[in-house]
Amino acid sequence: MKIGDLYFSFTNPSLFMLLTLSLVLLLFHFVTKNGGGKSVPNAWQSLVELIYDFVPNLVNEQIAGNVKQKFFPCILVTFTFSLFCNPQGMIPYSFTVTSHFLITLGLSFSIFIGITIVGFQRNGLHFLSFSLPAGVPLPLAPFLVLLELIPHCFRALSSGIRLFANMMAGHSSVKILSGSAWTMLCMNDLFYFIGDLGPLFIVLALTGPELGVAISQAHVSTISICIYLNDATNLHQTG
């Protein structure tokens, strides 16, 4: 679809992000309809309650002060989105949204810009003091400001690169080995059938750890967001 000089197309990432959003909304809707869940939760309600209990504990551990609940909805949405997107590539003929660098980069950049805006809203221009620790000699100040600004700006890249690299590497390895095992299995040759057992066992052995990596990356990304928010709102102060 073309609008002026801009082209818009409905791609695989668009489709699977829409499916993920629909799945999450339907899950929360059916669990919380009729005024709430059941007194004896089923598996789906237990999953929703587990997610909802996990994120506040993470926020309370990583963010100091009385502003943590203000950012809880944003962190919950981000964690849930990553949690449902990351393992999708383990399903045959599916697509892993977070294995595309532009998507993870766009997500990390938007979160970084939002956290920077929060830092200025909370602290004003004093937010820039994170780049200059107290008691630094004046001749060293320009160098320390530069050294602090560079890693701070790289936060916008690091989260996206880490998520993209882990999802791309792990899912690609499993899919390549799965394709090799299936091809050898379909050759109708005893030699290839026996040789197929090696790649097949490797795929089975990697499936569990790769699923764990996909889930843990949602956890790691959420921890990073909480740490960045804590730095922005409390200027590296704890307590």
Coordinates of N, CA and C in Angstrom, one line a residue:
M1 N 0.8 -1.2 0.0 CA 0.0 0.0 0.0 C 0.9 1.2 0.0
K2 N 0.6 2.2 -0.9 CA 1.4 3.4 -1.0 C 0.6 4.6 -0.6
I3 N 1.1 5.4 0.3 CA 0.5 6.7 0.6 C 1.6 7.8 0.4
G4 N 1.4 8.5 -0.6 CA 2.4 9.5 -1.0 C 3.7 8.8 -1.4
D5 N 4.8 9.2 -0.7 CA 6.1 8.6 -1.0 C 6.4 7.4 0.0
L6 N 5.4 7.0 0.8 CA 5.6 6.0 1.8 C 4.9 4.7 1.4
Y7 N 5.6 3.6 1.6 CA 5.0 2.3 1.3 C 4.7 1.6 2.6
F8 N 3.6 1.0 2.7 CA 3.2 0.3 3.9 C 2.8 -1.2 3.5
S9 N 3.3 -2.1 4.1 CA 3.1 -3.5 3.8 C 2.8 -4.3 5.1
F10 N 1.9 -5.3 5.0 CA 1.6 -6.2 6.1 C 2.5 -7.4 6.0
T11 N 3.6 -7.4 6.8 CA 4.7 -8.4 6.7 C 4.5 -9.5 7.8
N12 N 5.4 -10.4 7.8 CA 5.3 -11.5 8.8 C 5.4 -10.9 10.2
P13 N 6.4 -10.0 10.5 CA 6.4 -9.4 11.9 C 5.1 -8.7 12.2
S14 N 4.5 -8.0 11.3 CA 3.2 -7.4 11.6 C 2.1 -8.4 12.0
L15 N 2.1 -9.5 11.2 CA 1.1 -10.6 11.5 C 1.3 -11.2 12.8
F16 N 2.5 -11.6 13.1 CA 2.8 -12.3 14.4 C 2.7 -11.4 15.6
M17 N 3.0 -10.1 15.4 CA 2.8 -9.2 16.6 C 1.3 -9.0 16.8
L18 N 0.5 -8.9 15.8 CA -0.9 -8.8 15.9 C -1.5 -10.1 16.6
L19 N -1.0 -11.3 16.2 CA -1.4 -12.5 16.8 C -1.0 -12.6 18.2
T20 N 0.2 -12.1 18.6 CA 0.6 -12.1 19.9 C -0.2 -11.2 20.8
L21 N -0.5 -10.0 20.3 CA -1.4 -9.1 21.0 C -2.8 -9.7 21.2
S22 N -3.3 -10.3 20.2 CA -4.6 -10.9 20.3 C -4.6 -12.0 21.3
L23 N -3.6 -12.9 21.3 CA -3.5 -14.0 22.2 C -3.4 -13.5 23.6
V24 N -2.6 -12.5 23.9 CA -2.5 -12.0 25.3 C -3.8 -11.4 25.7
L25 N -4.4 -10.6 24.9 CA -5.7 -9.9 25.3 C -6.8 -11.0 25.5
L26 N -6.9 -12.0 24.7 CA -7.9 -13.0 24.9 C -7.6 -13.8 26.2
L27 N -6.3 -14.1 26.4 CA -6.0 -14.8 27.6 C -6.4 -14.1 28.9
F28 N -6.0 -12.8 28.9 CA -6.4 -12.0 30.1 C -7.9 -11.7 30.2
H29 N -8.6 -11.7 29.0 CA -10.0 -11.4 29.0 C -10.7 -12.6 29.6
F30 N -10.4 -13.8 29.1 CA -11.1 -15.0 29.6 C -10.8 -15.4 31.0
V31 N -9.6 -15.0 31.5 CA -9.3 -15.3 32.9 C -10.0 -14.3 33.8
T32 N -10.1 -13.0 33.4 CA -10.6 -12.0 34.3 C -12.1 -11.6 34.0
K33 N -12.7 -12.3 33.1 CA -14.1 -12.0 32.8 C -15.0 -12.3 34.0
N34 N -16.2 -11.8 34.1 CA -17.2 -12.0 35.1 C -16.7 -11.5 36.5
G35 N -15.9 -10.5 36.5 CA -15.4 -9.8 37.7 C -14.2 -10.5 38.4
G36 N -13.6 -11.4 37.7 CA -12.4 -12.0 38.3 C -12.3 -13.4 38.0
G37 N -11.2 -14.0 38.5 CA -11.0 -15.5 38.3 C -11.7 -16.3 39.3
K38 N -11.4 -17.6 39.1 CA -12.1 -18.6 40.0 C -11.3 -18.7 41.3
S39 N -12.0 -19.2 42.4 CA -11.3 -19.3 43.7 C -10.3 -20.5 43.6
V40 N -10.6 -21.5 42.7 CA -9.6 -22.6 42.5 C -9.2 -22.4 41.0
P41 N -8.0 -21.8 40.8 CA -7.6 -21.4 39.5 C -7.3 -22.6 38.6
N42 N -7.6 -22.5 37.3 CA -7.2 -23.5 36.4 C -5.8 -23.1 35.9
A43 N -5.3 -23.9 34.8 CA -3.9 -23.7 34.4 C -3.7 -22.3 33.8
W44 N -4.7 -21.8 33.0 CA -4.6 -20.5 32.4 C -4.6 -19.3 33.4
Q45 N -5.5 -19.5 34.4 CA -5.5 -18.4 35.4 C -4.2 -18.5 36.3
S46 N -3.7 -19.6 36.5 CA -2.4 -19.7 37.2 C -1.3 -19.1 36.5
L47 N -1.3 -19.2 35.1 CA -0.3 -18.6 34.3 C -0.4 -17.1 34.4
V48 N -1.6 -16.5 34.3 CA -1.8 -15.1 34.4 C -1.4 -14.6 35.8
E49 N -1.8 -15.3 36.8 CA -1.5 -14.9 38.2 C 0.1 -14.9 38.4
L50 N 0.7 -15.9 37.8 CA 2.1 -16.0 38.0 C 2.9 -14.9 37.3
I51 N 2.4 -14.5 36.1 CA 3.0 -13.3 35.4 C 2.7 -12.1 36.2
Y52 N 1.5 -11.9 36.7 CA 1.2 -10.7 37.4 C 1.9 -10.6 38.8
D53 N 2.2 -11.7 39.4 CA 2.9 -11.7 40.7 C 4.4 -11.5 40.5
F54 N 4.9 -12.0 39.4 CA 6.3 -12.0 39.1 C 6.8 -10.6 38.8
V55 N 6.1 -9.8 38.0 CA 6.5 -8.5 37.6 C 6.6 -7.5 38.8
P56 N 5.6 -7.5 39.7 CA 5.7 -6.5 40.8 C 6.9 -6.9 41.7
N57 N 7.2 -8.2 41.9 CA 8.4 -8.5 42.7 C 9.7 -8.0 42.1
L58 N 9.7 -8.1 40.7 CA 10.9 -7.7 40.0 C 11.0 -6.2 40.1
V59 N 9.9 -5.5 40.0 CA 9.9 -4.0 40.1 C 10.4 -3.6 41.5
N60 N 9.8 -4.2 42.5 CA 10.2 -3.8 43.9 C 11.6 -4.1 44.2
E61 N 12.2 -5.1 43.6 CA 13.6 -5.4 43.8 C 14.6 -4.4 43.1
Q62 N 14.2 -4.0 41.9 CA 15.1 -3.2 41.1 C 14.9 -1.7 41.2
I63 N 13.7 -1.2 41.5 CA 13.4 0.2 41.5 C 13.2 0.7 42.9
A64 N 14.0 1.7 43.3 CA 13.9 2.2 44.7 C 12.9 3.4 44.6
G65 N 12.4 3.8 45.8 CA 11.5 5.0 45.9 C 10.1 4.6 45.7
N66 N 9.2 5.6 45.7 CA 7.8 5.5 45.6 C 7.2 5.6 44.2
V67 N 8.0 5.6 43.2 CA 7.5 5.8 41.8 C 7.4 4.4 41.1
K68 N 7.7 3.3 41.8 CA 7.8 2.0 41.1 C 6.4 1.6 40.5
Q69 N 5.3 1.9 41.3 CA 4.0 1.4 40.8 C 3.5 2.2 39.6
K70 N 4.1 3.4 39.5 CA 3.7 4.3 38.3 C 4.1 3.6 37.0
F71 N 5.2 2.9 37.0 CA 5.8 2.3 35.8 C 5.4 0.8 35.7
F72 N 4.7 0.3 36.6 CA 4.4 -1.1 36.6 C 3.6 -1.6 35.4
P73 N 2.6 -0.8 34.9 CA 1.8 -1.2 33.7 C 2.7 -1.3 32.5
C74 N 3.6 -0.4 32.3 CA 4.5 -0.4 31.1 C 5.5 -1.6 31.2
I75 N 6.0 -1.9 32.4 CA 6.9 -3.0 32.5 C 6.2 -4.3 32.3
L76 N 5.0 -4.4 32.8 CA 4.2 -5.6 32.7 C 3.9 -5.9 31.2
V77 N 3.5 -4.9 30.5 CA 3.2 -5.0 29.0 C 4.5 -5.5 28.3
T78 N 5.6 -4.8 28.6 CA 6.8 -5.2 27.9 C 7.3 -6.6 28.2
F79 N 7.2 -7.0 29.4 CA 7.5 -8.4 29.8 C 6.6 -9.4 29.2
T80 N 5.3 -9.1 29.2 CA 4.4 -10.1 28.6 C 4.6 -10.2 27.1
F81 N 4.8 -9.1 26.4 CA 5.0 -9.1 25.0 C 6.3 -9.9 24.7
S82 N 7.4 -9.7 25.4 CA 8.6 -10.5 25.1 C 8.4 -11.9 25.5
L83 N 7.7 -12.2 26.5 CA 7.5 -13.6 27.0 C 6.7 -14.4 26.0
F84 N 5.7 -13.8 25.3 CA 4.9 -14.5 24.3 C 5.6 -14.5 22.9
C85 N 6.4 -13.5 22.6 CA 7.0 -13.4 21.3 C 8.2 -14.3 21.2
N86 N 9.0 -14.3 22.2 CA 10.3 -15.1 22.1 C 10.2 -16.6 21.8
P87 N 9.3 -17.3 22.4 CA 9.2 -18.8 22.1 C 8.5 -19.1 20.9
Q88 N 7.9 -18.1 20.1 CA 7.1 -18.5 19.0 C 7.9 -19.2 17.9
G89 N 9.2 -18.9 17.8 CA 10.0 -19.6 16.8 C 10.2 -21.1 17.0
M90 N 9.8 -21.6 18.2 CA 9.9 -23.0 18.5 C 8.8 -23.8 17.9
I91 N 7.7 -23.1 17.4 CA 6.6 -23.7 16.8 C 6.9 -23.9 15.3
P92 N 6.7 -25.0 14.7 CA 7.0 -25.2 13.3 C 6.2 -24.2 12.4
Y93 N 6.8 -23.7 11.4 CA 6.2 -22.8 10.4 C 5.8 -21.5 11.0
S94 N 6.3 -21.2 12.2 CA 6.0 -19.9 12.8 C 7.1 -18.9 12.6
F95 N 7.0 -17.8 13.2 CA 8.0 -16.7 13.0 C 8.3 -16.0 14.3
T96 N 9.6 -15.8 14.6 CA 10.0 -15.1 15.8 C 10.2 -13.6 15.6
V97 N 9.3 -12.8 16.1 CA 9.3 -11.4 15.9 C 10.6 -10.8 16.4
T98 N 11.0 -11.3 17.6 CA 12.2 -10.7 18.3 C 13.5 -11.1 17.7
S99 N 13.5 -11.9 16.6 CA 14.7 -12.3 15.9 C 15.1 -11.3 14.8
H100 N 14.2 -10.3 14.6 CA 14.5 -9.2 13.7 C 15.1 -8.0 14.4
F101 N 16.3 -7.6 13.9 CA 17.0 -6.6 14.6 C 16.3 -5.2 14.6
L102 N 15.6 -4.9 13.5 CA 14.9 -3.6 13.5 C 13.8 -3.5 14.5
I103 N 13.2 -4.7 14.8 CA 12.1 -4.7 15.8 C 12.6 -4.5 17.2
T104 N 13.6 -5.3 17.5 CA 14.2 -5.2 18.9 C 14.9 -3.8 19.0
L105 N 15.5 -3.3 18.0 CA 16.2 -2.0 18.1 C 15.1 -0.9 18.3
G106 N 14.0 -1.0 17.5 CA 13.0 0.0 17.7 C 12.4 0.0 19.1
L107 N 12.2 -1.3 19.6 CA 11.7 -1.4 21.0 C 12.6 -0.8 22.0
S108 N 13.9 -1.1 21.9 CA 14.9 -0.7 22.8 C 15.1 0.9 22.7
F109 N 15.0 1.4 21.5 CA 15.2 2.9 21.3 C 14.0 3.6 22.0
S110 N 12.8 3.1 21.7 CA 11.6 3.7 22.3 C 11.6 3.7 23.8
I111 N 12.0 2.6 24.4 CA 12.1 2.5 25.8 C 13.2 3.4 26.4
F112 N 14.3 3.5 25.7 CA 15.4 4.4 26.1 C 15.0 5.9 26.1
I113 N 14.3 6.3 25.0 CA 13.8 7.6 24.9 C 12.8 7.9 26.0
G114 N 11.9 7.0 26.2 CA 10.9 7.2 27.3 C 11.5 7.3 28.6
I115 N 12.5 6.5 28.9 CA 13.2 6.6 30.2 C 14.0 7.9 30.4
T116 N 14.6 8.3 29.3 CA 15.3 9.6 29.3 C 14.3 10.8 29.6
I117 N 13.1 10.7 29.0 CA 12.1 11.7 29.2 C 11.7 11.7 30.7
V118 N 11.5 10.5 31.2 CA 11.1 10.3 32.6 C 12.2 10.9 33.5
G119 N 13.5 10.7 33.2 CA 14.6 11.3 34.0 C 14.5 12.8 34.0
F120 N 14.3 13.4 32.9 CA 14.2 14.9 32.9 C 13.0 15.4 33.6
Q121 N 11.8 14.6 33.5 CA 10.6 15.1 34.2 C 10.8 15.0 35.7
R122 N 11.5 13.9 36.2 CA 11.7 13.8 37.6 C 12.7 14.7 38.2
N123 N 13.8 14.9 37.4 CA 15.0 15.6 38.0 C 15.3 16.9 37.3
G124 N 14.6 17.2 36.2 CA 15.0 18.4 35.5 C 16.4 18.3 34.9
L125 N 17.1 19.4 34.8 CA 18.5 19.4 34.2 C 19.4 18.7 35.1
H126 N 19.0 18.5 36.4 CA 19.9 17.8 37.3 C 20.1 16.3 36.9
F127 N 19.2 15.9 36.0 CA 19.4 14.5 35.5 C 20.7 14.3 34.8
L128 N 21.3 15.4 34.2 CA 22.6 15.3 33.5 C 23.7 15.1 34.5
S129 N 23.4 15.2 35.8 CA 24.5 15.0 36.8 C 25.0 13.6 36.9
F130 N 24.2 12.6 36.3 CA 24.6 11.2 36.3 C 26.0 11.0 35.6
S131 N 26.3 12.0 34.7 CA 27.5 11.9 33.9 C 28.7 12.5 34.6
L132 N 28.5 13.1 35.7 CA 29.6 13.7 36.4 C 29.5 13.4 37.9
P133 N 30.2 12.4 38.4 CA 30.2 12.1 39.8 C 30.7 13.2 40.7
A134 N 30.2 13.3 41.9 CA 30.6 14.3 42.9 C 32.1 14.2 43.2
G135 N 32.7 15.4 43.4 CA 34.1 15.4 43.8 C 35.1 15.1 42.8
V136 N 34.7 15.2 41.5 CA 35.7 14.9 40.4 C 36.5 16.2 40.1
P137 N 37.8 16.1 40.0 CA 38.6 17.3 39.7 C 38.2 17.9 38.4
L138 N 38.2 19.2 38.3 CA 37.7 19.9 37.1 C 38.4 19.5 35.8
P139 N 39.8 19.3 35.8 CA 40.4 18.9 34.6 C 40.0 17.6 34.0
L140 N 39.5 16.7 34.9 CA 39.0 15.4 34.5 C 37.6 15.4 34.1
A141 N 36.9 16.4 34.4 CA 35.4 16.5 34.1 C 35.0 16.2 32.7
P142 N 35.7 16.8 31.7 CA 35.2 16.6 30.3 C 35.4 15.1 29.9
F143 N 36.5 14.5 30.3 CA 36.7 13.1 30.0 C 35.7 12.2 30.7
L144 N 35.4 12.4 31.9 CA 34.5 11.6 32.6 C 33.0 11.7 32.1
V145 N 32.7 13.0 31.7 CA 31.4 13.2 31.1 C 31.3 12.4 29.8
L146 N 32.3 12.4 29.0 CA 32.3 11.6 27.7 C 32.2 10.1 28.0
L147 N 33.0 9.7 29.0 CA 33.0 8.2 29.3 C 31.7 7.8 29.9
E148 N 31.0 8.6 30.6 CA 29.6 8.3 31.1 C 28.6 8.4 30.0
L149 N 28.7 9.3 29.1 CA 27.6 9.5 28.1 C 27.6 8.4 27.1
I150 N 28.8 7.9 26.7 CA 28.9 6.9 25.7 C 28.2 5.6 26.1
P151 N 28.5 5.0 27.3 CA 27.8 3.8 27.7 C 26.3 4.1 28.0
H152 N 26.0 5.3 28.4 CA 24.6 5.6 28.6 C 23.8 5.6 27.3
C153 N 24.4 6.1 26.3 CA 23.7 6.1 25.0 C 23.7 4.7 24.3
F154 N 24.7 3.9 24.7 CA 24.7 2.6 24.1 C 23.7 1.7 24.7
R155 N 23.0 2.1 25.8 CA 21.9 1.4 26.4 C 20.8 1.2 25.4
A156 N 20.6 2.2 24.5 CA 19.6 2.1 23.5 C 19.9 0.9 22.5
L157 N 21.2 0.6 22.3 CA 21.5 -0.5 21.4 C 21.7 -1.8 22.1
S158 N 22.2 -1.8 23.3 CA 22.6 -3.1 24.0 C 21.4 -4.0 24.2
S159 N 20.3 -3.4 24.7 CA 19.1 -4.3 24.9 C 18.6 -4.9 23.7
G160 N 18.5 -4.1 22.6 CA 18.0 -4.7 21.3 C 18.9 -5.7 20.7
I161 N 20.3 -5.4 20.8 CA 21.2 -6.4 20.2 C 21.2 -7.7 21.0
R162 N 21.2 -7.6 22.3 CA 21.2 -8.8 23.2 C 20.0 -9.7 22.9
L163 N 18.8 -9.1 22.8 CA 17.6 -9.9 22.5 C 17.6 -10.5 21.1
F164 N 18.0 -9.6 20.1 CA 18.1 -10.1 18.8 C 19.1 -11.2 18.6
A165 N 20.3 -11.1 19.2 CA 21.4 -12.1 19.0 C 21.0 -13.4 19.6
N166 N 20.4 -13.4 20.8 CA 20.0 -14.6 21.5 C 18.9 -15.4 20.8
M167 N 17.9 -14.6 20.3 CA 16.8 -15.2 19.6 C 17.2 -15.7 18.2
M168 N 18.0 -15.0 17.5 CA 18.4 -15.3 16.2 C 19.4 -16.5 16.2
A169 N 20.3 -16.5 17.1 CA 21.3 -17.6 17.1 C 20.7 -18.9 17.6
G170 N 19.9 -18.9 18.6 CA 19.4 -20.1 19.2 C 18.3 -20.7 18.3
H171 N 17.4 -19.9 17.8 CA 16.3 -20.4 16.9 C 16.9 -20.9 15.6
S172 N 17.9 -20.2 15.1 CA 18.5 -20.6 13.8 C 19.1 -21.9 13.9
S173 N 19.9 -22.2 15.0 CA 20.6 -23.4 15.2 C 19.5 -24.6 15.2
V174 N 18.5 -24.4 16.0 CA 17.5 -25.5 16.1 C 16.8 -25.7 14.7
K175 N 16.5 -24.7 14.0 CA 15.8 -24.8 12.7 C 16.7 -25.5 11.7
I176 N 18.0 -25.1 11.7 CA 19.0 -25.7 10.7 C 19.1 -27.2 11.0
L177 N 19.3 -27.5 12.2 CA 19.4 -29.0 12.6 C 18.1 -29.7 12.3
S178 N 17.0 -29.1 12.6 CA 15.7 -29.7 12.3 C 15.5 -30.0 10.8
G179 N 15.9 -29.0 10.0 CA 15.8 -29.2 8.6 C 16.7 -30.3 8.1
S180 N 17.9 -30.4 8.6 CA 18.9 -31.4 8.2 C 18.4 -32.8 8.6
A181 N 17.8 -32.9 9.9 CA 17.3 -34.2 10.3 C 16.1 -34.6 9.5
W182 N 15.2 -33.7 9.1 CA 14.1 -34.1 8.3 C 14.5 -34.5 6.9
T183 N 15.5 -33.8 6.3 CA 15.9 -34.1 5.0 C 16.5 -35.5 4.9
M184 N 17.4 -35.8 5.9 CA 18.0 -37.1 6.0 C 16.9 -38.2 6.2
L185 N 15.9 -37.9 7.0 CA 14.9 -38.9 7.3 C 14.0 -39.2 6.0
C186 N 13.9 -38.2 5.1 CA 13.1 -38.4 3.9 C 13.8 -39.0 2.7
M187 N 15.1 -39.4 2.9 CA 15.9 -39.9 1.8 C 15.7 -41.3 1.5
N188 N 14.9 -42.0 2.3 CA 14.6 -43.4 2.1 C 15.9 -44.3 1.9
D189 N 16.8 -44.0 2.7 CA 18.1 -44.7 2.6 C 18.5 -45.1 4.1
L190 N 18.9 -46.4 4.3 CA 19.2 -46.9 5.6 C 20.3 -46.1 6.2
F191 N 21.3 -45.8 5.4 CA 22.5 -45.1 5.9 C 22.1 -43.7 6.4
Y192 N 21.3 -43.0 5.6 CA 20.9 -41.7 6.0 C 19.9 -41.7 7.2
F193 N 19.1 -42.8 7.3 CA 18.2 -43.0 8.4 C 18.9 -43.2 9.7
I194 N 20.0 -44.0 9.7 CA 20.8 -44.2 10.9 C 21.6 -42.9 11.2
G195 N 22.1 -42.2 10.2 CA 22.8 -41.0 10.4 C 21.9 -39.9 10.9
D196 N 20.6 -40.0 10.6 CA 19.7 -39.0 11.1 C 19.5 -38.9 12.6
L197 N 19.8 -40.0 13.3 CA 19.6 -40.0 14.7 C 20.5 -39.0 15.4
G198 N 21.7 -38.7 14.9 CA 22.6 -37.7 15.5 C 21.9 -36.3 15.5
P199 N 21.6 -35.7 14.4 CA 20.9 -34.4 14.4 C 19.6 -34.4 15.1
L200 N 18.9 -35.5 15.0 CA 17.6 -35.6 15.7 C 17.7 -35.5 17.2
F201 N 18.7 -36.2 17.8 CA 18.9 -36.2 19.2 C 19.4 -34.8 19.6
I202 N 20.3 -34.2 18.8 CA 20.8 -32.8 19.1 C 19.6 -31.8 19.1
V203 N 18.7 -31.9 18.2 CA 17.5 -31.0 18.2 C 16.7 -31.2 19.4
L204 N 16.5 -32.5 19.8 CA 15.7 -32.7 21.0 C 16.4 -32.2 22.3
A205 N 17.7 -32.3 22.3 CA 18.5 -31.9 23.4 C 18.5 -30.3 23.5
L206 N 18.4 -29.7 22.3 CA 18.5 -28.2 22.3 C 17.2 -27.5 22.5
T207 N 16.1 -28.3 22.3 CA 14.8 -27.7 22.4 C 14.5 -27.1 23.8
G208 N 14.7 -27.9 24.8 CA 14.5 -27.5 26.2 C 15.3 -26.2 26.6
P209 N 16.6 -26.3 26.4 CA 17.4 -25.1 26.7 C 17.1 -23.9 25.9
E210 N 16.7 -24.1 24.6 CA 16.4 -22.9 23.8 C 15.1 -22.3 24.3
L211 N 14.1 -23.1 24.7 CA 12.9 -22.6 25.3 C 13.2 -21.8 26.5
G212 N 14.1 -22.3 27.3 CA 14.5 -21.6 28.6 C 15.2 -20.3 28.3
V213 N 16.0 -20.3 27.2 CA 16.7 -19.0 26.8 C 15.6 -18.0 26.4
A214 N 14.6 -18.4 25.6 CA 13.6 -17.5 25.1 C 12.8 -16.9 26.3
I215 N 12.5 -17.7 27.3 CA 11.8 -17.2 28.5 C 12.7 -16.3 29.3
S216 N 13.9 -16.7 29.5 CA 14.9 -15.9 30.3 C 15.2 -14.6 29.7
Q217 N 15.2 -14.5 28.4 CA 15.5 -13.2 27.7 C 14.4 -12.2 28.0
A218 N 13.2 -12.6 28.2 CA 12.1 -11.7 28.6 C 12.4 -11.2 30.0
H219 N 12.9 -12.1 30.9 CA 13.3 -11.7 32.2 C 14.4 -10.7 32.2
V220 N 15.5 -11.0 31.5 CA 16.7 -10.2 31.4 C 16.3 -8.8 30.9
S221 N 15.5 -8.8 29.8 CA 15.1 -7.5 29.2 C 14.3 -6.6 30.2
T222 N 13.5 -7.3 31.0 CA 12.7 -6.5 32.0 C 13.6 -6.0 33.1
I223 N 14.5 -6.8 33.5 CA 15.5 -6.3 34.6 C 16.3 -5.1 34.1
S224 N 16.7 -5.2 32.8 CA 17.4 -4.0 32.2 C 16.5 -2.7 32.3
I225 N 15.3 -2.9 31.9 CA 14.4 -1.7 31.9 C 14.2 -1.2 33.3
C226 N 14.1 -2.1 34.3 CA 13.9 -1.7 35.7 C 15.2 -0.9 36.2
I227 N 16.4 -1.5 35.8 CA 17.6 -0.8 36.2 C 17.8 0.6 35.6
Y228 N 17.4 0.7 34.3 CA 17.5 2.0 33.7 C 16.5 3.0 34.3
L229 N 15.3 2.5 34.6 CA 14.3 3.4 35.3 C 14.8 3.8 36.6
N230 N 15.4 2.9 37.4 CA 15.9 3.2 38.7 C 17.0 4.3 38.6
D231 N 17.9 4.1 37.6 CA 19.0 5.1 37.4 C 18.4 6.5 37.0
A232 N 17.4 6.5 36.2 CA 16.8 7.7 35.7 C 16.0 8.5 36.8
T233 N 15.3 7.7 37.7 CA 14.5 8.4 38.7 C 15.3 8.6 40.0
N234 N 16.3 7.8 40.3 CA 17.0 8.0 41.5 C 18.5 8.4 41.3
L235 N 18.9 8.6 40.0 CA 20.3 9.1 39.7 C 21.3 8.2 40.4
H236 N 21.2 6.9 40.2 CA 22.1 5.9 40.7 C 22.2 5.8 42.3
Q237 N 21.2 6.4 42.9 CA 21.1 6.2 44.4 C 20.2 5.1 44.7
T238 N 20.6 4.4 45.8 CA 19.8 3.2 46.2 C 19.1 3.6 47.5
G239 N 18.1 2.8 47.8 CA 17.4 3.0 49.1 C 16.0 3.6 48.8

